[in-house]
GROMACS .gro file of N, CA, C and O in nm:
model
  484
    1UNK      N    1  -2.553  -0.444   0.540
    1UNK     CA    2  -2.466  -0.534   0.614
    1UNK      C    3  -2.366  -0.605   0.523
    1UNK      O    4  -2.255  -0.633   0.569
    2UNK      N    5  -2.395  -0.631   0.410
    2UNK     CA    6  -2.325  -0.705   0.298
    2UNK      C    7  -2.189  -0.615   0.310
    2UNK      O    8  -2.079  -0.661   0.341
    3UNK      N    9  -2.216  -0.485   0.283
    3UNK     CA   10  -2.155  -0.409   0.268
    3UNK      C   11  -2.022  -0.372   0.400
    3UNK      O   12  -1.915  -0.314   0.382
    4UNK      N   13  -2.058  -0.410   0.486
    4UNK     CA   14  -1.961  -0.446   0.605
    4UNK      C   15  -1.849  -0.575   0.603
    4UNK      O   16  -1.747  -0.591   0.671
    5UNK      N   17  -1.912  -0.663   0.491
    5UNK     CA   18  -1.827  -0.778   0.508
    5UNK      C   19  -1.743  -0.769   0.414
    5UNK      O   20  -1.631  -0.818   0.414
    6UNK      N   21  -1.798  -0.700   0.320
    6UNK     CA   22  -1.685  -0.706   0.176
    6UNK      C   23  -1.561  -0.612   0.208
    6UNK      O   24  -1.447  -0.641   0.171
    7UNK      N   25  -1.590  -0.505   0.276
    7UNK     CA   26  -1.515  -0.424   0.357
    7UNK      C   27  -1.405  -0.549   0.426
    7UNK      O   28  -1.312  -0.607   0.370
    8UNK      N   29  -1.439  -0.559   0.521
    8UNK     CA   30  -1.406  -0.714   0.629
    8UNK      C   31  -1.332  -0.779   0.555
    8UNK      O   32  -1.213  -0.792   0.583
    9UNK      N   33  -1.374  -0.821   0.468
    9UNK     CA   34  -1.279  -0.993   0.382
    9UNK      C   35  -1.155  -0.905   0.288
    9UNK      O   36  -1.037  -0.939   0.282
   10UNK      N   37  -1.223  -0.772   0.209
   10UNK     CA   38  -1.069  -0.726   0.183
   10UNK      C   39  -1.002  -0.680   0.235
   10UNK      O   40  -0.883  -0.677   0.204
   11UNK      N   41  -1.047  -0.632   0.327
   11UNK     CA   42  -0.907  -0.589   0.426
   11UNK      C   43  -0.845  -0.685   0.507
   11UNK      O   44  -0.728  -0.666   0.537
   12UNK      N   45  -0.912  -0.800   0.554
   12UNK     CA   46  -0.828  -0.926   0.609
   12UNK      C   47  -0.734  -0.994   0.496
   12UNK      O   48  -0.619  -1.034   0.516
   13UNK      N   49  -0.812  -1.002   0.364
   13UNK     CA   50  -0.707  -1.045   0.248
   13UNK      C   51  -0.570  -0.915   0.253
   13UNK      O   52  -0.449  -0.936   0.257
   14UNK      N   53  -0.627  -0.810   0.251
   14UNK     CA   54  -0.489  -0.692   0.233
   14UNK      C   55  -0.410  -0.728   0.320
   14UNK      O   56  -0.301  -0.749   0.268
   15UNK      N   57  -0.408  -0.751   0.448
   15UNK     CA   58  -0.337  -0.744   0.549
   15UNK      C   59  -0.280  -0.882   0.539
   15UNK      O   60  -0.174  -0.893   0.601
   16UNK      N   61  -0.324  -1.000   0.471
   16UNK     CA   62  -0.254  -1.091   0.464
   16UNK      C   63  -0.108  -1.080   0.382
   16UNK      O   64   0.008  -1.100   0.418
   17UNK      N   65  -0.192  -1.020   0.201
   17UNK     CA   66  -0.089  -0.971   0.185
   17UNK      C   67   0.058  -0.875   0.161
   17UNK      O   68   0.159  -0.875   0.090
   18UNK      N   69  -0.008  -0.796   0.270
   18UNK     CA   70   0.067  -0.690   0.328
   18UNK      C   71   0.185  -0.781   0.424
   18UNK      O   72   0.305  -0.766   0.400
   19UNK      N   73   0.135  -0.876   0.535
   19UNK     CA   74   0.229  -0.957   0.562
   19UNK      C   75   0.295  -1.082   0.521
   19UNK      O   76   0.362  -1.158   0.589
   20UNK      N   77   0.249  -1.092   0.344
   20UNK     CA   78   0.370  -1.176   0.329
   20UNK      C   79   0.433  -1.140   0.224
   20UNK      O   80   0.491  -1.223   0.153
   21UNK      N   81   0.433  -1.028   0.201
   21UNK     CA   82   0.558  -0.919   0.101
   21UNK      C   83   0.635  -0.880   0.259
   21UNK      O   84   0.753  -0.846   0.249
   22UNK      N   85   0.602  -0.882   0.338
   22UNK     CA   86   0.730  -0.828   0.456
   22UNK      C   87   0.812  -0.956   0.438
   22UNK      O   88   0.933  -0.954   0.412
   23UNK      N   89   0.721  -1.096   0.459
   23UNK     CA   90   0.813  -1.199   0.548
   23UNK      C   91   0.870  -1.208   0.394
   23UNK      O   92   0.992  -1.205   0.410
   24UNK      N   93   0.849  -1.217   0.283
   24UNK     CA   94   0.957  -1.220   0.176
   24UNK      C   95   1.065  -1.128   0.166
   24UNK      O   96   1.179  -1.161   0.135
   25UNK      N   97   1.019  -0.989   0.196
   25UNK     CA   98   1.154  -0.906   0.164
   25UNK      C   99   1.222  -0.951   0.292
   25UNK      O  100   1.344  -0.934   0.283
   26UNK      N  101   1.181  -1.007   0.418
   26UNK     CA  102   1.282  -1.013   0.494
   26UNK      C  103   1.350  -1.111   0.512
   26UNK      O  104   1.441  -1.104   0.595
   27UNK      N  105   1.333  -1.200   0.459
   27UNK     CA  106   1.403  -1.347   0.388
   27UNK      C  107   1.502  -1.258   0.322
   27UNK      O  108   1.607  -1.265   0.386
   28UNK      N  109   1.511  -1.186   0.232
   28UNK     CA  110   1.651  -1.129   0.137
   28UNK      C  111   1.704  -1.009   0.202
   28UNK      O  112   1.824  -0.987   0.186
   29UNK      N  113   1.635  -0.929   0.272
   29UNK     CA  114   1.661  -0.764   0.337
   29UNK      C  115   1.680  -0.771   0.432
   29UNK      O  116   1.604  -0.843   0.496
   30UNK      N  117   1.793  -0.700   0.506
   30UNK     CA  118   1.773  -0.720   0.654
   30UNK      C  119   1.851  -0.577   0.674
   30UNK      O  120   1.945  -0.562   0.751
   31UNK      N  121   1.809  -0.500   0.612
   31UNK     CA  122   1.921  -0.314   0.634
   31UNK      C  123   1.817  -0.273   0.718
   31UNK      O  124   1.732  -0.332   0.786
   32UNK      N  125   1.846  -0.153   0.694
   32UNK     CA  126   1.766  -0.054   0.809
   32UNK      C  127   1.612  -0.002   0.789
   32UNK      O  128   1.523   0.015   0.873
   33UNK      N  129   1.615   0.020   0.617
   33UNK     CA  130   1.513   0.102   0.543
   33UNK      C  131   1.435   0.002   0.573
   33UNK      O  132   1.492  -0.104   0.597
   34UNK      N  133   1.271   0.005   0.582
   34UNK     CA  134   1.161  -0.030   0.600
   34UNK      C  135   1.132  -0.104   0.449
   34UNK      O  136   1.026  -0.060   0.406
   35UNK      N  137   1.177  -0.177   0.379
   35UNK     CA  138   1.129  -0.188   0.280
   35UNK      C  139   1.024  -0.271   0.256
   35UNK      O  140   0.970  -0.287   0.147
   36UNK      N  141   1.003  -0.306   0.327
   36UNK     CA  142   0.848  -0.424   0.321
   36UNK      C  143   0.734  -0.374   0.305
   36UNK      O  144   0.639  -0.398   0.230
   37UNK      N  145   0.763  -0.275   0.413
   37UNK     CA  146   0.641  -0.155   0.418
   37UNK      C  147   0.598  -0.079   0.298
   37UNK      O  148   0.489  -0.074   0.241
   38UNK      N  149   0.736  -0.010   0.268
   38UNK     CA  150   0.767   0.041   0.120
   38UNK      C  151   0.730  -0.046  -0.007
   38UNK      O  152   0.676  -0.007  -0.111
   39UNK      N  153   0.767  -0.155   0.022
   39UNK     CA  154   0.679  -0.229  -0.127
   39UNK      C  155   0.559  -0.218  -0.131
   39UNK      O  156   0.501  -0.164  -0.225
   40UNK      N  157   0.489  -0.279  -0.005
   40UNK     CA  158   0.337  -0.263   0.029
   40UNK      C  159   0.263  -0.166  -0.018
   40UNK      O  160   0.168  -0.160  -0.096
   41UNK      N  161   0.345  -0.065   0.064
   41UNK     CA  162   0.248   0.065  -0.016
   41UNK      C  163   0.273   0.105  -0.139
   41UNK      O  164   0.196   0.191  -0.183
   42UNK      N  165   0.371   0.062  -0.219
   42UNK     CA  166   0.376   0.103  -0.399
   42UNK      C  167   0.340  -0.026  -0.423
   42UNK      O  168   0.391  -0.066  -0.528
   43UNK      N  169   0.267  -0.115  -0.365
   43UNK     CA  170   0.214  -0.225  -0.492
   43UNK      C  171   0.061  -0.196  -0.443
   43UNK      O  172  -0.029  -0.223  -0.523
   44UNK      N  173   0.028  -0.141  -0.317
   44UNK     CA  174  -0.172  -0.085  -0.304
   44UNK      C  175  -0.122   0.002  -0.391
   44UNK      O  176  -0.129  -0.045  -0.504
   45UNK      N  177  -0.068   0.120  -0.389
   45UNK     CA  178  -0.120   0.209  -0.467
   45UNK      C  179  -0.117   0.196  -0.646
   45UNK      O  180  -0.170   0.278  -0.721
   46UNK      N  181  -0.061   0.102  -0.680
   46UNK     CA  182  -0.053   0.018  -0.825
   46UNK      C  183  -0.203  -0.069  -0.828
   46UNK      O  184  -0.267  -0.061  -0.932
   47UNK      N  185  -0.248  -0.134  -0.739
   47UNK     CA  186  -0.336  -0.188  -0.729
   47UNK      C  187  -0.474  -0.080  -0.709
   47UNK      O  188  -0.587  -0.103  -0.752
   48UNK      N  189  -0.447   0.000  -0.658
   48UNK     CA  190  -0.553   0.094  -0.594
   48UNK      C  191  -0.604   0.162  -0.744
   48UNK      O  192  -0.723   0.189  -0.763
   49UNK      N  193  -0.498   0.187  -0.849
   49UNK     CA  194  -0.489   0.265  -0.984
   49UNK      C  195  -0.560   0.230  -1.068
   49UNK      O  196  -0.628   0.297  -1.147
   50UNK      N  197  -0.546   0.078  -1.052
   50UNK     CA  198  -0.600   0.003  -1.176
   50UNK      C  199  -0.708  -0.043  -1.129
   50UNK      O  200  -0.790  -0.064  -1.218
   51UNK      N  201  -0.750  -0.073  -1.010
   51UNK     CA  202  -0.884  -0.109  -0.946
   51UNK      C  203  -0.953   0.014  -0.999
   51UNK      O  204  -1.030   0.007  -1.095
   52UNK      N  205  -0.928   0.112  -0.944
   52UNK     CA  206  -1.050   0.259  -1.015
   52UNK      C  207  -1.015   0.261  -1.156
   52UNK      O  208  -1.054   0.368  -1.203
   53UNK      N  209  -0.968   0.200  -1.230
   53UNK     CA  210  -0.943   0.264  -1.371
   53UNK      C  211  -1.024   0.134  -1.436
   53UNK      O  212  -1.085   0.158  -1.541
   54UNK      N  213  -1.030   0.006  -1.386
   54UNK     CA  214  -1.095  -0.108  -1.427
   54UNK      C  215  -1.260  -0.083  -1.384
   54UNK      O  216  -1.358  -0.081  -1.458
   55UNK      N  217  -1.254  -0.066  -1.254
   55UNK     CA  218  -1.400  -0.096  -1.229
   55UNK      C  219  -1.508   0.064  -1.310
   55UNK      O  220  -1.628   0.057  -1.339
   56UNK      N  221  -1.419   0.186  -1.329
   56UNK     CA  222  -1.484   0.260  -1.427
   56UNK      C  223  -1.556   0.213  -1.531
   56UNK      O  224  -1.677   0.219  -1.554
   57UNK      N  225  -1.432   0.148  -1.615
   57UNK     CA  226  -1.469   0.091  -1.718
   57UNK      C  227  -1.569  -0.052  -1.743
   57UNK      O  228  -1.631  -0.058  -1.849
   58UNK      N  229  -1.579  -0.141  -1.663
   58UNK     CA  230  -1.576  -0.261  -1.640
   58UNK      C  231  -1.693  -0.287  -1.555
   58UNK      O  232  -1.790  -0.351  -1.597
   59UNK      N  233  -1.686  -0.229  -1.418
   59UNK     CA  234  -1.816  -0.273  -1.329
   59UNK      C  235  -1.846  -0.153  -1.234
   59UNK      O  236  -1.756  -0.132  -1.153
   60UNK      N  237  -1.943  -0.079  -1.227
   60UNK     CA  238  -1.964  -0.052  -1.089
   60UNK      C  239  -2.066  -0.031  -1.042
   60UNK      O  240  -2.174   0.024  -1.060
   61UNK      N  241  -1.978  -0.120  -0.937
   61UNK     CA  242  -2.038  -0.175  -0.834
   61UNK      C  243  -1.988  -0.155  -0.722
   61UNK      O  244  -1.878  -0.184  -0.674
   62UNK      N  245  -2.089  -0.095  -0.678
   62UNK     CA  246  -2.057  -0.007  -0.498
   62UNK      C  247  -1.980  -0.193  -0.406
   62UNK      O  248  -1.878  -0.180  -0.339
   63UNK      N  249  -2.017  -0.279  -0.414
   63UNK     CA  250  -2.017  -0.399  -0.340
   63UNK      C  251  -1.845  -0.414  -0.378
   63UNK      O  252  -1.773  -0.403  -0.279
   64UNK      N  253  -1.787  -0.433  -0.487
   64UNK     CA  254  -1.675  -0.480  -0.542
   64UNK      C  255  -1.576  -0.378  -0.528
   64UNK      O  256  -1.463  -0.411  -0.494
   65UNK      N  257  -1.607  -0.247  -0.552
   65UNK     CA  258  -1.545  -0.097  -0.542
   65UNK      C  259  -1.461  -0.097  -0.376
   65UNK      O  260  -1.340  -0.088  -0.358
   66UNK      N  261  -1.582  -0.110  -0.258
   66UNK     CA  262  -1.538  -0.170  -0.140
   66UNK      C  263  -1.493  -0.274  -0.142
   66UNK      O  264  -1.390  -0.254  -0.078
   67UNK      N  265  -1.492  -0.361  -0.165
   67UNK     CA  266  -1.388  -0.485  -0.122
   67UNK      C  267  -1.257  -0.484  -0.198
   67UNK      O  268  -1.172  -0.572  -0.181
   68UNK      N  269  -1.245  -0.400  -0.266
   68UNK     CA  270  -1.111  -0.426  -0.370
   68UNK      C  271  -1.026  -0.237  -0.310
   68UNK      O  272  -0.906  -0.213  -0.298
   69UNK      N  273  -1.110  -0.169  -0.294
   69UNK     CA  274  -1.077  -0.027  -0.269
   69UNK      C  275  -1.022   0.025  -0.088
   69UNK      O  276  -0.921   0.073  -0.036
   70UNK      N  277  -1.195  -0.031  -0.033
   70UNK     CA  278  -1.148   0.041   0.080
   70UNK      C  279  -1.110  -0.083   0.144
   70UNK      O  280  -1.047  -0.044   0.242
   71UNK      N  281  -1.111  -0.215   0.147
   71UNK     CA  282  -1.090  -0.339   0.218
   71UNK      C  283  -0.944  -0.358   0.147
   71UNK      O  284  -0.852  -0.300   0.204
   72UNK      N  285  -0.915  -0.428   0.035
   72UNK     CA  286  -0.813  -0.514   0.013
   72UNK      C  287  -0.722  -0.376   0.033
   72UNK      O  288  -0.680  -0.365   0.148
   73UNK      N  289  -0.684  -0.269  -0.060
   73UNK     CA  290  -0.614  -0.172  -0.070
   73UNK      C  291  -0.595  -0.143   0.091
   73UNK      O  292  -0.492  -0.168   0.153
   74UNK      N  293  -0.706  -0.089   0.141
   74UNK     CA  294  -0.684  -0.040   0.299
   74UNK      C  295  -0.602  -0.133   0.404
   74UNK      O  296  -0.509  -0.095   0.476
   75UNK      N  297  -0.641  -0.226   0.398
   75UNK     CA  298  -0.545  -0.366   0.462
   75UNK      C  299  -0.420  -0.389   0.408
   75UNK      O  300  -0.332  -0.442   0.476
   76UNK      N  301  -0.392  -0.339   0.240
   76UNK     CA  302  -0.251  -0.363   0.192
   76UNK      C  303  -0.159  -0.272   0.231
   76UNK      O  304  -0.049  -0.311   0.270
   77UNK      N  305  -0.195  -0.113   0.224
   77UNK     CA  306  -0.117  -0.017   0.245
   77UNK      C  307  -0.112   0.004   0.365
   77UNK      O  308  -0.220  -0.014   0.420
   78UNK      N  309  -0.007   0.043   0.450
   78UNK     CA  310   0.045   0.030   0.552
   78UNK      C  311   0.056   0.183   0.637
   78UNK      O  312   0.132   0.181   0.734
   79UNK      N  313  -0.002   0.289   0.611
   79UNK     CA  314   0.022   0.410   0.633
   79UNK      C  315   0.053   0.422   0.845
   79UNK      O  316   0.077   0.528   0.904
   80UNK      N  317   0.045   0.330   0.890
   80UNK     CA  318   0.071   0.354   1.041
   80UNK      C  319   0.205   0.280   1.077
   80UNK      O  320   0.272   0.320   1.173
   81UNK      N  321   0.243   0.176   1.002
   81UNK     CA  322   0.360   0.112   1.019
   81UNK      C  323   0.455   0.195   0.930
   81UNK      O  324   0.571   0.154   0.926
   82UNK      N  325   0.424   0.309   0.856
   82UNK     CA  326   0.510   0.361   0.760
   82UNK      C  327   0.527   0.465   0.880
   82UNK      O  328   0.634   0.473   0.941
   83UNK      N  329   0.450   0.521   0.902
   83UNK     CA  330   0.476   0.628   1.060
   83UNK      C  331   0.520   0.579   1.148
   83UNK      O  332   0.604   0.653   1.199
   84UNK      N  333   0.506   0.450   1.218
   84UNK     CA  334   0.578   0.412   1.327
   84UNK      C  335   0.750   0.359   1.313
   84UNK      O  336   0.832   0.368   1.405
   85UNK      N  337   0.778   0.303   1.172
   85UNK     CA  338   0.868   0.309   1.123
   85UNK      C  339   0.979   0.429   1.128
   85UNK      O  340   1.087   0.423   1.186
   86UNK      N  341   0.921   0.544   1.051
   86UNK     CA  342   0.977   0.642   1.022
   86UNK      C  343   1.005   0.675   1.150
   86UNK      O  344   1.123   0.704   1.166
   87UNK      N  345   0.959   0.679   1.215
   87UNK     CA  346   0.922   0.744   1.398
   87UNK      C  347   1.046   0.713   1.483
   87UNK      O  348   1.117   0.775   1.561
   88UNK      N  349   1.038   0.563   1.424
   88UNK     CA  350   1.188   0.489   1.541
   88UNK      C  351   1.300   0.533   1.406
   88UNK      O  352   1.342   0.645   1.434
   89UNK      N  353   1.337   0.503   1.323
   89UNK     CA  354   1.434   0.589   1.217
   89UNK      C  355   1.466   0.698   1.285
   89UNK      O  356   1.578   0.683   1.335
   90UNK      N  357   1.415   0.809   1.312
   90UNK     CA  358   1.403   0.922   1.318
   90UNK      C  359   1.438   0.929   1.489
   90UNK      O  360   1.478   1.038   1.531
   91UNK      N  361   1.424   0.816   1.587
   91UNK     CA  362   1.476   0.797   1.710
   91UNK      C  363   1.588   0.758   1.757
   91UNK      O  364   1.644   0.781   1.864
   92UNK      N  365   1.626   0.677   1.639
   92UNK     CA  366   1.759   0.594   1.633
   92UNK      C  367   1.869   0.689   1.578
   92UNK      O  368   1.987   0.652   1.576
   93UNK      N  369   1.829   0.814   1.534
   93UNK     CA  370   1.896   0.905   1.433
   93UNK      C  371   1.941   0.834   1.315
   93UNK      O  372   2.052   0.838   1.263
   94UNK      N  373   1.824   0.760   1.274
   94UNK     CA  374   1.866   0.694   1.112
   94UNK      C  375   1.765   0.818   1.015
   94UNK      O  376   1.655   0.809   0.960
   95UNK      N  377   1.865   0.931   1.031
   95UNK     CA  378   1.782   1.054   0.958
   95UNK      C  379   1.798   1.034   0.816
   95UNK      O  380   1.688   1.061   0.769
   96UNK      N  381   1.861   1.008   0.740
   96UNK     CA  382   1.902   0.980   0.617
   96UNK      C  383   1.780   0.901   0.553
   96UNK      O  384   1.703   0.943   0.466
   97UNK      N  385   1.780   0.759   0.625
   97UNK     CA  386   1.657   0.652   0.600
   97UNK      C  387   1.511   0.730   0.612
   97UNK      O  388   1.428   0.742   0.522
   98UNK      N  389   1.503   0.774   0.735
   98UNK     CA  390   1.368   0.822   0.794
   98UNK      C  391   1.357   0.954   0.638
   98UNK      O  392   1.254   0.941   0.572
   99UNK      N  393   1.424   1.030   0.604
   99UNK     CA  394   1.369   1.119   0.551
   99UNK      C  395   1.377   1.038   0.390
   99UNK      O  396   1.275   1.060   0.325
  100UNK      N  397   1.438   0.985   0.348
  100UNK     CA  398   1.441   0.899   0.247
  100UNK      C  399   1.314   0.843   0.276
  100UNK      O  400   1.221   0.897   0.218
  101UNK      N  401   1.283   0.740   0.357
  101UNK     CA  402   1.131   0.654   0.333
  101UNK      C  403   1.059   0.768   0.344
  101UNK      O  404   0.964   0.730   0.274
  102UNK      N  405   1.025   0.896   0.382
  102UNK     CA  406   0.892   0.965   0.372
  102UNK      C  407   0.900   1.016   0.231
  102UNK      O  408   0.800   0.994   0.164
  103UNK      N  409   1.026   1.095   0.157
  103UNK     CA  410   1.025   1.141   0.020
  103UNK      C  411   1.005   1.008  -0.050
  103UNK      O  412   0.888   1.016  -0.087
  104UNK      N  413   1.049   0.899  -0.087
  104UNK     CA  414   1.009   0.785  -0.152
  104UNK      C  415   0.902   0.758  -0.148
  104UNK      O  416   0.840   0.786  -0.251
  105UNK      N  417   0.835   0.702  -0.052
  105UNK     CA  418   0.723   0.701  -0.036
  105UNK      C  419   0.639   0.784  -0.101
  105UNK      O  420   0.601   0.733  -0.206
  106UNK      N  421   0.590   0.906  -0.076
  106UNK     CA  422   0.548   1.037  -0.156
  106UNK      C  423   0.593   1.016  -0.297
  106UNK      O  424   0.521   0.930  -0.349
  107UNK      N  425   0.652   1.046  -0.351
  107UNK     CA  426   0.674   1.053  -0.420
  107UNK      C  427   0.625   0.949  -0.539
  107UNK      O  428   0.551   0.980  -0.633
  108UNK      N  429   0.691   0.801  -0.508
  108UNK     CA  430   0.634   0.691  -0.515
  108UNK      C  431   0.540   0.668  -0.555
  108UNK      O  432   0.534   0.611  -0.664
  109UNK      N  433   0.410   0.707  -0.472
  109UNK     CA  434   0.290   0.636  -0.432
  109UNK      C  435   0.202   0.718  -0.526
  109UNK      O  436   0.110   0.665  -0.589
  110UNK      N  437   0.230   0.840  -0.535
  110UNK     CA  438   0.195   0.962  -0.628
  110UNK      C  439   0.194   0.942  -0.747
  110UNK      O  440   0.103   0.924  -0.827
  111UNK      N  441   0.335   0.947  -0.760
  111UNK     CA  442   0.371   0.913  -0.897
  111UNK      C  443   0.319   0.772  -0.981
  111UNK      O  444   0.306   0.768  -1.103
  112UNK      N  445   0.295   0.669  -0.896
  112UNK     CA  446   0.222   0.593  -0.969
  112UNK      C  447   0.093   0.563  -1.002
  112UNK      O  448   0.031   0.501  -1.089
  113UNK      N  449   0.080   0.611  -0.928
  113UNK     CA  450  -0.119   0.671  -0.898
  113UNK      C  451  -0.110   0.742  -1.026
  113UNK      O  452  -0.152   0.684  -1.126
  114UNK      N  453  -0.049   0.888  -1.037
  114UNK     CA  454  -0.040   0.954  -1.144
  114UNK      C  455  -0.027   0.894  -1.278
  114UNK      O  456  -0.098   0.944  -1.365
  115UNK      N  457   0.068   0.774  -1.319
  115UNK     CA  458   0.120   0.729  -1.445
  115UNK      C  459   0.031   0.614  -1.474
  115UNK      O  460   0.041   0.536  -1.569
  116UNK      N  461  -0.055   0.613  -1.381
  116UNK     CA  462  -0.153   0.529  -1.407
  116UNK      C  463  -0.295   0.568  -1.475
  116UNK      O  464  -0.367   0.542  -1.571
  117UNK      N  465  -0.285   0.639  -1.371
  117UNK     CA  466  -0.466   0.725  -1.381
  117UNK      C  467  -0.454   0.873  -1.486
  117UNK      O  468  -0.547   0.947  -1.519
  118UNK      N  469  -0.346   0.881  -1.513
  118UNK     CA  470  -0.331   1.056  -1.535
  118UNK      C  471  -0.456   1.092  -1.691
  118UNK      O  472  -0.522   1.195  -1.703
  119UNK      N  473  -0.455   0.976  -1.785
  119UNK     CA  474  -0.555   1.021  -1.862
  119UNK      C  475  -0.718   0.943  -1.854
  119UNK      O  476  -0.801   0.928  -1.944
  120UNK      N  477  -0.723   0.893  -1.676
  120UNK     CA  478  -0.839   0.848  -1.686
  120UNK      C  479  -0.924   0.927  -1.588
  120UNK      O  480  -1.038   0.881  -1.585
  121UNK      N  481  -0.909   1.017  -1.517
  121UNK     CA  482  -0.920   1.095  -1.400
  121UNK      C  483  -1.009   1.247  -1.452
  121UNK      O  484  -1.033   1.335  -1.370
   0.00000   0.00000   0.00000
């Protein structure tokens, strides 16, 4: 049951701050591209990198692994608002944006995962 809550509290923390990197970029951003979303998910997956590359080294612990992995990360990254996003882009014929945020993204999220983890993996 423990194990349900740590789940629970990081993903309510992710999602917190998943929504307040939006309400900041949208204080300065107001174009078309999704970028809130887009930060979100390249700062979990920066976070997601170094969480497995720390707790290797450092702790593990099934309890902390979930709350920092599948809770905070899972609540930070945004993978349904990045689809529903892309979705209306792609409705609006903002094809340029829409195919831009899916290659960025990819690419992105990969690539930092990669330049992170690449000699700890």
């Amino acid at each position: 049951m423990i194990n349900v809550f740590a789940v629970f509290f990081g993903g309510g923390l992710g999602s917190l701050l998943r929504y307040s990197v939006s309400k900041v970029v949208f204080n300065y951003y107001h174009g078309s591209f999704p970028l809130g979303t887009f930060i979100s998910n390249f700062i979990s997956c920066i976070v997601l990198a170094i969480v497995i590359l720390y707790t290797k080294k450092m702790v593990d612990s099934d309890l902390i692994k979930l709350f920092l992995i599948t809770g905070l990360c899972g609540g930070f990254s945004t993978f349904s608002t990045f689809s529903l996003e892309t979705f209306s882009l792609l409705k609006t014929g903002n094809y340029v944006f829409a195919f831009a945020n899916i290659g960025l993204s990819l690419i992105v999220g990969i690539g930092l995962i990669f330049m992170i983890l690449k000699n700890q993996v």
